[in-house]
mmCIF file of C-alpha atoms and ligand atoms in Angstrom:
data_model
loop_
_atom_site.group_PDB
_atom_site.id
_atom_site.type_symbol
_atom_site.label_atom_id
_atom_site.label_comp_id
_atom_site.label_asym_id
_atom_site.label_seq_id
_atom_site.Cartn_x
_atom_site.Cartn_y
_atom_site.Cartn_z
ATOM 1 C CA MET Z 1384 28.542 2.743 2.665
ATOM 2 C CA ARG Z 1385 27.640 4.466 -0.734
ATOM 3 C CA VAL Z 1386 31.114 5.857 -1.776
ATOM 4 C CA THR Z 1387 31.011 8.428 -4.713
ATOM 5 C CA ILE Z 1388 34.353 9.550 -6.568
ATOM 6 C CA CYS Z 1389 34.145 12.655 -8.349
ATOM 7 C CA SER Z 1390 37.581 13.898 -10.493
ATOM 8 C CA ASN Z 1391 37.824 17.335 -8.333
ATOM 9 C CA GLU Z 1392 37.682 19.344 -4.984
ATOM 10 C CA ALA Z 1393 34.763 21.447 -6.820
ATOM 11 C CA ALA Z 1394 32.978 18.133 -8.653
ATOM 12 C CA VAL Z 1395 33.042 16.793 -4.701
ATOM 13 C CA ALA Z 1396 31.351 20.133 -3.897
ATOM 14 C CA LYS Z 1397 28.666 20.486 -5.814
ATOM 15 C CA GLU Z 1398 28.066 16.823 -5.601
ATOM 16 C CA ALA Z 1399 27.085 17.088 -1.641
ATOM 17 C CA TYR Z 1400 25.146 20.315 -1.792
ATOM 18 C CA LYS Z 1401 23.142 18.252 -4.107
ATOM 19 C CA LEU Z 1402 22.596 15.596 -1.741
ATOM 20 C CA VAL Z 1403 21.751 18.854 1.035
ATOM 21 C CA ARG Z 1404 19.604 20.726 -0.839
ATOM 22 C CA ASP Z 1405 17.744 17.055 -1.704
ATOM 23 C CA ARG Z 1406 17.466 16.162 1.927
ATOM 24 C CA VAL Z 1407 16.513 20.160 2.756
ATOM 25 C CA VAL Z 1408 14.104 20.942 0.555
ATOM 26 C CA ASN Z 1409 12.811 17.555 -0.803
ATOM 27 C CA GLN Z 1410 12.993 15.426 2.416
ATOM 28 C CA GLY Z 1411 12.235 18.088 5.236
ATOM 29 C CA ALA Z 1412 15.732 17.745 6.987
ATOM 30 C CA LYS Z 1413 15.663 20.462 9.105
ATOM 31 C CA VAL Z 1414 18.362 19.639 11.584
ATOM 32 C CA LEU Z 1415 21.815 19.842 10.451
ATOM 33 C CA GLY Z 1416 25.093 18.495 11.897
ATOM 34 C CA LEU Z 1417 27.746 21.016 10.389
ATOM 35 C CA PRO Z 1418 31.528 20.353 10.380
ATOM 36 C CA THR Z 1419 34.627 22.936 10.110
ATOM 37 C CA GLY Z 1420 38.108 22.603 8.653
ATOM 38 C CA SER Z 1421 39.239 22.936 4.606
ATOM 39 C CA SER Z 1422 36.997 20.333 3.288
ATOM 40 C CA PRO Z 1423 33.339 21.651 3.703
ATOM 41 C CA ILE Z 1424 34.650 26.049 2.818
ATOM 42 C CA LYS Z 1425 33.497 25.089 -1.000
ATOM 43 C CA LEU Z 1426 30.152 23.189 0.221
ATOM 44 C CA TYR Z 1427 29.277 26.115 2.471
ATOM 45 C CA GLY Z 1428 30.186 27.739 -1.010
ATOM 46 C CA GLU Z 1429 27.663 26.034 -2.884
ATOM 47 C CA MET Z 1430 25.018 26.506 -0.050
ATOM 48 C CA VAL Z 1431 25.339 30.085 -0.164
ATOM 49 C CA ALA Z 1432 25.120 30.412 -3.667
ATOM 50 C CA GLY Z 1433 22.002 27.758 -4.190
ATOM 51 C CA TYR Z 1434 19.958 30.101 -1.252
ATOM 52 C CA GLN Z 1435 20.908 33.273 -3.304
ATOM 53 C CA ARG Z 1436 19.382 31.676 -6.609
ATOM 54 C CA LYS Z 1437 16.307 30.666 -4.191
ATOM 55 C CA GLU Z 1438 16.650 26.822 -4.299
ATOM 56 C CA ILE Z 1439 17.149 26.503 -0.458
ATOM 57 C CA ASP Z 1440 15.603 27.656 2.399
ATOM 58 C CA PHE Z 1441 16.969 27.604 5.888
ATOM 59 C CA SER Z 1442 14.299 29.811 7.744
ATOM 60 C CA ASP Z 1443 12.903 26.770 9.586
ATOM 61 C CA VAL Z 1444 16.740 25.181 9.609
ATOM 62 C CA HIS Z 1445 18.455 24.241 12.572
ATOM 63 C CA THR Z 1446 22.303 23.254 12.936
ATOM 64 C CA PHE Z 1447 24.406 21.991 15.568
ATOM 65 C CA ASN Z 1448 28.218 22.292 14.755
ATOM 66 C CA LEU Z 1449 30.342 19.624 15.722
ATOM 67 C CA ASP Z 1450 33.181 21.090 17.577
ATOM 68 C CA GLU Z 1451 34.824 24.137 19.199
ATOM 69 C CA TYR Z 1452 37.980 24.505 20.534
ATOM 70 C CA LEU Z 1453 38.646 25.028 24.174
ATOM 71 C CA GLY Z 1454 39.350 28.436 25.317
ATOM 72 C CA LEU Z 1455 38.768 30.530 22.353
ATOM 73 C CA PRO Z 1456 36.283 33.011 22.245
ATOM 74 C CA VAL Z 1457 33.681 33.430 19.500
ATOM 75 C CA GLU Z 1458 35.758 36.479 18.537
ATOM 76 C CA HIS Z 1459 38.585 34.711 17.898
ATOM 77 C CA GLU Z 1460 39.585 34.517 14.082
ATOM 78 C CA GLN Z 1461 40.177 31.045 14.642
ATOM 79 C CA SER Z 1462 37.092 30.101 16.860
ATOM 80 C CA TYR Z 1463 34.767 27.935 14.803
ATOM 81 C CA ARG Z 1464 31.973 29.696 15.560
ATOM 82 C CA ASN Z 1465 33.724 32.597 13.704
ATOM 83 C CA PHE Z 1466 34.556 30.061 11.191
ATOM 84 C CA MET Z 1467 30.931 29.356 10.460
ATOM 85 C CA ASN Z 1468 30.066 33.179 10.515
ATOM 86 C CA THR Z 1469 32.287 33.892 7.809
ATOM 87 C CA ASN Z 1470 31.590 30.755 5.727
ATOM 88 C CA LEU Z 1471 28.006 29.929 5.769
ATOM 89 C CA PHE Z 1472 25.870 31.516 8.776
ATOM 90 C CA ASN Z 1473 26.536 35.443 7.599
ATOM 91 C CA HIS Z 1474 25.203 34.602 3.979
ATOM 92 C CA VAL Z 1475 22.165 32.752 4.842
ATOM 93 C CA ASN Z 1476 18.871 33.071 6.685
ATOM 94 C CA LEU Z 1477 19.183 30.962 9.148
ATOM 95 C CA LYS Z 1478 17.633 32.309 12.194
ATOM 96 C CA ALA Z 1479 20.458 33.500 15.234
ATOM 97 C CA ASP Z 1480 18.193 31.216 17.914
ATOM 98 C CA ASN Z 1481 18.626 27.900 15.394
ATOM 99 C CA ILE Z 1482 22.329 28.003 15.338
ATOM 100 C CA HIS Z 1483 23.792 25.764 18.016
ATOM 101 C CA PHE Z 1484 26.863 25.772 19.407
ATOM 102 C CA LEU Z 1485 29.438 24.083 21.884
ATOM 103 C CA ASP Z 1486 30.522 27.108 24.003
ATOM 104 C CA GLY Z 1487 34.691 26.816 24.656
ATOM 105 C CA MET Z 1488 34.423 29.437 26.805
ATOM 106 C CA THR Z 1489 31.935 27.875 29.558
ATOM 107 C CA ASP Z 1490 32.744 27.454 33.163
ATOM 108 C CA ASP Z 1491 30.942 24.045 33.581
ATOM 109 C CA LEU Z 1492 31.872 21.632 30.819
ATOM 110 C CA ASP Z 1493 29.853 18.940 31.807
ATOM 111 C CA SER Z 1494 26.512 20.795 31.807
ATOM 112 C CA GLU Z 1495 27.692 22.341 28.565
ATOM 113 C CA CYS Z 1496 28.139 18.810 26.747
ATOM 114 C CA MET Z 1497 24.565 17.149 28.192
ATOM 115 C CA ALA Z 1498 22.923 20.543 27.540
ATOM 116 C CA TYR Z 1499 24.195 20.294 23.729
ATOM 117 C CA GLU Z 1500 22.748 16.348 23.676
ATOM 118 C CA GLY Z 1501 19.568 17.570 25.265
ATOM 119 C CA LYS Z 1502 18.819 19.857 23.054
ATOM 120 C CA MET Z 1503 19.219 18.046 20.311
ATOM 121 C CA GLU Z 1504 17.197 15.438 21.412
ATOM 122 C CA ASP Z 1505 14.600 18.079 22.079
ATOM 123 C CA LEU Z 1506 14.589 18.898 18.489
ATOM 124 C CA GLY Z 1507 14.067 15.204 17.433
ATOM 125 C CA GLY Z 1508 18.162 14.819 16.608
ATOM 126 C CA ILE Z 1509 20.251 15.493 13.456
ATOM 127 C CA LYS Z 1510 19.034 14.514 10.367
ATOM 128 C CA LEU Z 1511 21.520 15.084 8.105
ATOM 129 C CA GLN Z 1512 25.132 15.206 9.600
ATOM 130 C CA ILE Z 1513 28.072 16.436 8.041
ATOM 131 C CA LEU Z 1514 31.290 15.298 8.147
ATOM 132 C CA GLY Z 1515 35.538 15.916 7.246
ATOM 133 C CA ILE Z 1516 37.529 13.492 8.260
ATOM 134 C CA GLY Z 1517 40.902 14.160 10.083
ATOM 135 C CA ARG Z 1518 44.677 12.960 9.030
ATOM 136 C CA ASP Z 1519 44.466 10.143 11.549
ATOM 137 C CA GLY Z 1520 40.675 9.336 10.470
ATOM 138 C CA HIS Z 1521 38.999 11.284 13.446
ATOM 139 C CA ILE Z 1522 35.966 12.590 13.279
ATOM 140 C CA GLY Z 1523 34.416 16.148 15.082
ATOM 141 C CA PHE Z 1524 37.834 15.966 17.664
ATOM 142 C CA ASN Z 1525 37.765 12.193 18.235
ATOM 143 C CA GLU Z 1526 40.849 11.423 18.048
ATOM 144 C CA PRO Z 1527 42.132 8.146 18.189
ATOM 145 C CA GLY Z 1528 41.662 5.651 21.427
ATOM 146 C CA THR Z 1529 38.150 7.690 21.718
ATOM 147 C CA PRO Z 1530 35.551 5.164 22.676
ATOM 148 C CA LEU Z 1531 33.202 4.690 19.338
ATOM 149 C CA TYR Z 1532 29.758 4.972 21.729
ATOM 150 C CA SER Z 1533 31.525 8.162 23.329
ATOM 151 C CA ARG Z 1534 29.000 11.117 23.559
ATOM 152 C CA THR Z 1535 29.294 15.029 23.370
ATOM 153 C CA GLY Z 1536 32.355 15.935 25.622
ATOM 154 C CA TYR Z 1537 36.037 17.555 26.069
ATOM 155 C CA VAL Z 1538 39.032 15.530 24.449
ATOM 156 C CA THR Z 1539 42.768 16.508 24.157
ATOM 157 C CA LEU Z 1540 43.542 16.801 20.564
ATOM 158 C CA ALA Z 1541 46.593 14.329 19.100
ATOM 159 C CA ALA Z 1542 50.070 16.142 18.291
ATOM 160 C CA GLU Z 1543 48.920 14.921 14.402
ATOM 161 C CA THR Z 1544 46.023 17.285 14.412
ATOM 162 C CA ILE Z 1545 47.665 20.042 16.403
ATOM 163 C CA GLU Z 1546 50.294 19.719 13.528
ATOM 164 C CA ASP Z 1547 47.915 20.194 10.889
ATOM 165 C CA ASN Z 1548 45.652 22.710 12.464
ATOM 166 C CA LYS Z 1549 48.868 25.308 13.699
ATOM 167 C CA ARG Z 1550 48.630 26.440 9.612
ATOM 168 C CA PHE Z 1551 45.827 28.696 10.868
ATOM 169 C CA PHE Z 1552 47.135 29.825 14.131
ATOM 170 C CA LYS Z 1553 50.628 31.816 14.661
ATOM 171 C CA SER Z 1554 52.423 28.796 15.433
ATOM 172 C CA ALA Z 1555 51.710 25.420 17.068
ATOM 173 C CA ASP Z 1556 51.911 26.689 20.522
ATOM 174 C CA GLU Z 1557 48.597 29.307 20.350
ATOM 175 C CA VAL Z 1558 46.616 25.746 19.165
ATOM 176 C CA PRO Z 1559 44.446 25.106 21.528
ATOM 177 C CA ARG Z 1560 45.072 21.505 23.174
ATOM 178 C CA TRP Z 1561 41.604 20.366 24.239
ATOM 179 C CA ALA Z 1562 38.546 21.018 22.426
ATOM 180 C CA LEU Z 1563 34.393 20.082 23.219
ATOM 181 C CA SER Z 1564 32.998 17.904 20.431
ATOM 182 C CA MET Z 1565 30.101 15.609 19.676
ATOM 183 C CA GLY Z 1566 31.190 12.205 20.366
ATOM 184 C CA VAL Z 1567 31.283 9.508 17.917
ATOM 185 C CA GLY Z 1568 28.087 7.474 19.381
ATOM 186 C CA THR Z 1569 26.599 10.972 19.193
ATOM 187 C CA ILE Z 1570 27.560 11.125 15.223
ATOM 188 C CA LEU Z 1571 26.191 7.595 14.967
ATOM 189 C CA ASP Z 1572 22.707 8.769 15.889
ATOM 190 C CA ALA Z 1573 22.373 11.243 12.862
ATOM 191 C CA ARG Z 1574 19.311 9.523 10.602
ATOM 192 C CA GLU Z 1575 22.294 9.903 7.796
ATOM 193 C CA ILE Z 1576 25.784 11.208 7.643
ATOM 194 C CA LEU Z 1577 27.390 13.061 4.768
ATOM 195 C CA MET Z 1578 31.000 12.674 4.879
ATOM 196 C CA ILE Z 1579 33.413 14.771 2.284
ATOM 197 C CA ALA Z 1580 37.002 14.507 1.571
ATOM 198 C CA THR Z 1581 39.655 15.740 -0.654
ATOM 199 C CA GLY Z 1582 43.108 15.351 -1.186
ATOM 200 C CA SER Z 1583 46.329 12.458 -1.030
ATOM 201 C CA ASN Z 1584 47.005 13.142 2.796
ATOM 202 C CA LYS Z 1585 43.319 12.086 3.536
ATOM 203 C CA ALA Z 1586 43.973 8.831 1.360
ATOM 204 C CA ASP Z 1587 44.689 6.361 4.364
ATOM 205 C CA ALA Z 1588 42.219 7.995 6.530
ATOM 206 C CA ILE Z 1589 39.477 6.930 4.025
ATOM 207 C CA ALA Z 1590 40.914 3.694 3.262
ATOM 208 C CA GLY Z 1591 40.912 2.783 6.824
ATOM 209 C CA MET Z 1592 37.544 4.344 7.298
ATOM 210 C CA ILE Z 1593 35.966 1.863 4.286
ATOM 211 C CA GLU Z 1594 37.854 -1.072 3.671
ATOM 212 C CA GLY Z 1595 39.654 -0.993 7.351
ATOM 213 C CA PRO Z 1596 38.143 -2.904 10.386
ATOM 214 C CA ILE Z 1597 36.409 -1.137 13.075
ATOM 215 C CA THR Z 1598 38.881 0.494 15.543
ATOM 216 C CA SER Z 1599 38.599 3.569 17.784
ATOM 217 C CA MET Z 1600 42.250 4.085 15.800
ATOM 218 C CA ASN Z 1601 40.046 5.413 13.241
ATOM 219 C CA THR Z 1602 37.052 6.657 14.858
ATOM 220 C CA ALA Z 1603 35.415 7.216 11.493
ATOM 221 C CA SER Z 1604 35.798 3.491 11.090
ATOM 222 C CA ALA Z 1605 32.548 3.542 13.337
ATOM 223 C CA LEU Z 1606 30.432 5.034 10.447
ATOM 224 C CA GLN Z 1607 30.975 1.370 8.871
ATOM 225 C CA LEU Z 1608 28.004 0.795 11.979
ATOM 226 C CA HIS Z 1609 25.527 3.466 10.182
ATOM 227 C CA ASN Z 1610 22.924 2.681 7.633
ATOM 228 C CA GLU Z 1611 22.317 6.012 5.708
ATOM 229 C CA VAL Z 1612 25.984 6.849 4.997
ATOM 230 C CA ASN Z 1613 27.100 8.798 1.666
ATOM 231 C CA ILE Z 1614 30.990 9.504 0.944
ATOM 232 C CA ILE Z 1615 31.755 12.028 -1.229
ATOM 233 C CA ILE Z 1616 35.653 12.094 -2.447
ATOM 234 C CA ASP Z 1617 37.944 12.938 -5.077
ATOM 235 C CA GLU Z 1618 40.114 11.015 -6.802
ATOM 236 C CA ALA Z 1619 42.899 11.693 -4.791
ATOM 237 C CA ALA Z 1620 41.379 11.061 -1.429
ATOM 238 C CA ALA Z 1621 40.263 7.587 -2.899
ATOM 239 C CA SER Z 1622 43.304 6.211 -4.136
ATOM 240 C CA LYS Z 1623 44.383 4.283 -1.580
ATOM 241 C CA LEU Z 1624 40.992 2.175 -1.652
ATOM 242 C CA THR Z 1625 41.497 -1.078 -2.841
ATOM 243 C CA ARG Z 1626 37.930 -1.761 -4.663
ATOM 244 C CA LYS Z 1627 37.835 2.180 -6.206
ATOM 245 C CA GLU Z 1628 36.839 0.533 -9.530
ATOM 246 C CA TYR Z 1629 33.966 -1.348 -7.774
ATOM 247 C CA TYR Z 1630 32.570 1.974 -6.193
ATOM 248 C CA LYS Z 1631 32.874 3.456 -8.946
ATOM 249 C CA LYS Z 1632 30.417 1.611 -11.067
ATOM 250 C CA THR Z 1633 28.182 0.594 -8.242
ATOM 251 C CA GLY Z 1634 28.672 3.837 -5.889
ATOM 252 C CA GLY Z 1635 26.351 6.400 -7.640
ATOM 253 C CA SER Z 1636 22.482 7.296 -7.533
ATOM 254 C CA ALA Z 1637 22.764 5.823 -11.201
ATOM 255 C CA ASN Z 1638 23.181 2.333 -9.722
ATOM 256 C CA VAL Z 1639 19.468 1.842 -8.836
ATOM 257 C CA ALA Z 1640 18.421 3.230 -12.438
ATOM 258 C CA ASP Z 1641 20.291 0.982 -14.154
ATOM 259 C CA MET Z 1642 19.331 -2.090 -11.766
ATOM 260 C CA TYR Z 1643 15.442 -1.275 -12.160
ATOM 261 C CA ALA Z 1644 15.855 -0.624 -15.606
ATOM 262 C CA TYR Z 1645 17.711 -3.987 -15.985
ATOM 263 C CA LEU Z 1646 14.718 -5.569 -13.788
ATOM 264 C CA MET Z 1647 11.864 -3.922 -15.985
ATOM 265 C CA ALA Z 1648 13.651 -5.699 -18.633
ATOM 266 C CA ALA Z 1649 13.797 -8.839 -17.143
ATOM 267 C CA ARG Z 1650 10.141 -8.714 -16.331
ATOM 268 C CA LYS Z 1651 9.137 -8.024 -19.688
ATOM 269 C CA LYS Z 1652 10.708 -10.500 -20.996
ATOM 270 C CA ALA Z 1653 9.536 -12.924 -18.379
ATOM 271 C CA GLY Z 1654 6.011 -12.109 -19.745
ATOM 272 C CA LEU Z 1655 5.242 -10.031 -16.570
ATOM 273 C CA ASP Z 1656 4.604 -6.525 -17.376
HETATM 274 C C1 GLP B 1749 39.144 19.087 12.648
HETATM 275 C C2 GLP B 1749 37.601 19.457 12.551
HETATM 276 C C3 GLP B 1749 37.142 17.992 11.892
HETATM 277 C C4 GLP B 1749 37.434 18.281 10.546
HETATM 278 C C5 GLP B 1749 39.426 18.051 10.388
HETATM 279 C C6 GLP B 1749 39.819 17.804 8.944
HETATM 280 O O1 GLP B 1749 40.542 19.073 13.281
HETATM 281 N N1 GLP B 1749 37.816 19.445 14.025
HETATM 282 O O2 GLP B 1749 35.514 18.301 12.065
HETATM 283 O O3 GLP B 1749 36.817 17.023 9.629
HETATM 284 O O4 GLP B 1749 40.365 18.521 11.199
HETATM 285 O O5 GLP B 1749 40.466 19.812 8.527
HETATM 286 P P1 GLP B 1749 40.033 19.676 7.009
HETATM 287 O O6 GLP B 1749 38.559 20.059 6.147
HETATM 288 O O7 GLP B 1749 41.068 21.113 7.049
HETATM 289 O O8 GLP B 1749 41.570 18.762 6.372
#
């Protein structure tokens, strides 16, 4: 896991955007997995600004969103599809047919979930999966206790998540109790993962994910099993990491440049160059 600690939320978004742009523009990552929540809002703002500056083009990009509430029509203000339209889709040149979303109003949950996995497979799998994290360590809507090999399916929201998400609804009673979500196993199939998190309310979940045991009680901890994970967080979200200074020294990409400089100097000294 590569951990980058930034001074604040704006810096997290800029750093995350740099990575997204690099993967889409330079590395041909044309299938993206996308999250909702407050965490990615600034990153989506950067992506829109980058598109307007003509730095990034989405015309041949496909997107798969992580999850959707059960029982909310697309037009509902709090549906995740509506959130994505408002924060990203309406402002960039993604083709409507290339936007893939779980249908929270389907009358056949199993077929809907299986078809979603099938579409991902047909497109060669997700190249870059962007994630936020819940206060209880959930990724997508994979709440504590979800099997770490789970595939796209329907899930029951934890009380903590309903409490956290009620801020977007008139009351906690209006928050749907269920959702459709990519599974932890589905997320782990992505070629690369980018996790972003900010704020002290995420500090426990982040510490558990990076330094805790791999456990379904913090489904994000399953990312320890993945070989290509970038975690970009602010100081507040990093505040409970015991090895924070180590990540600061070694976590960023500058480390590779430093390493090569050291190696080249050592080669020169040994008369190899
Ligand atoms: C929701 C979403 C998650 C998201 C989490 C954190 O439950 N299903 O994908 O990561 O909230 O949200 P926020 O970024 O608003 O803290």
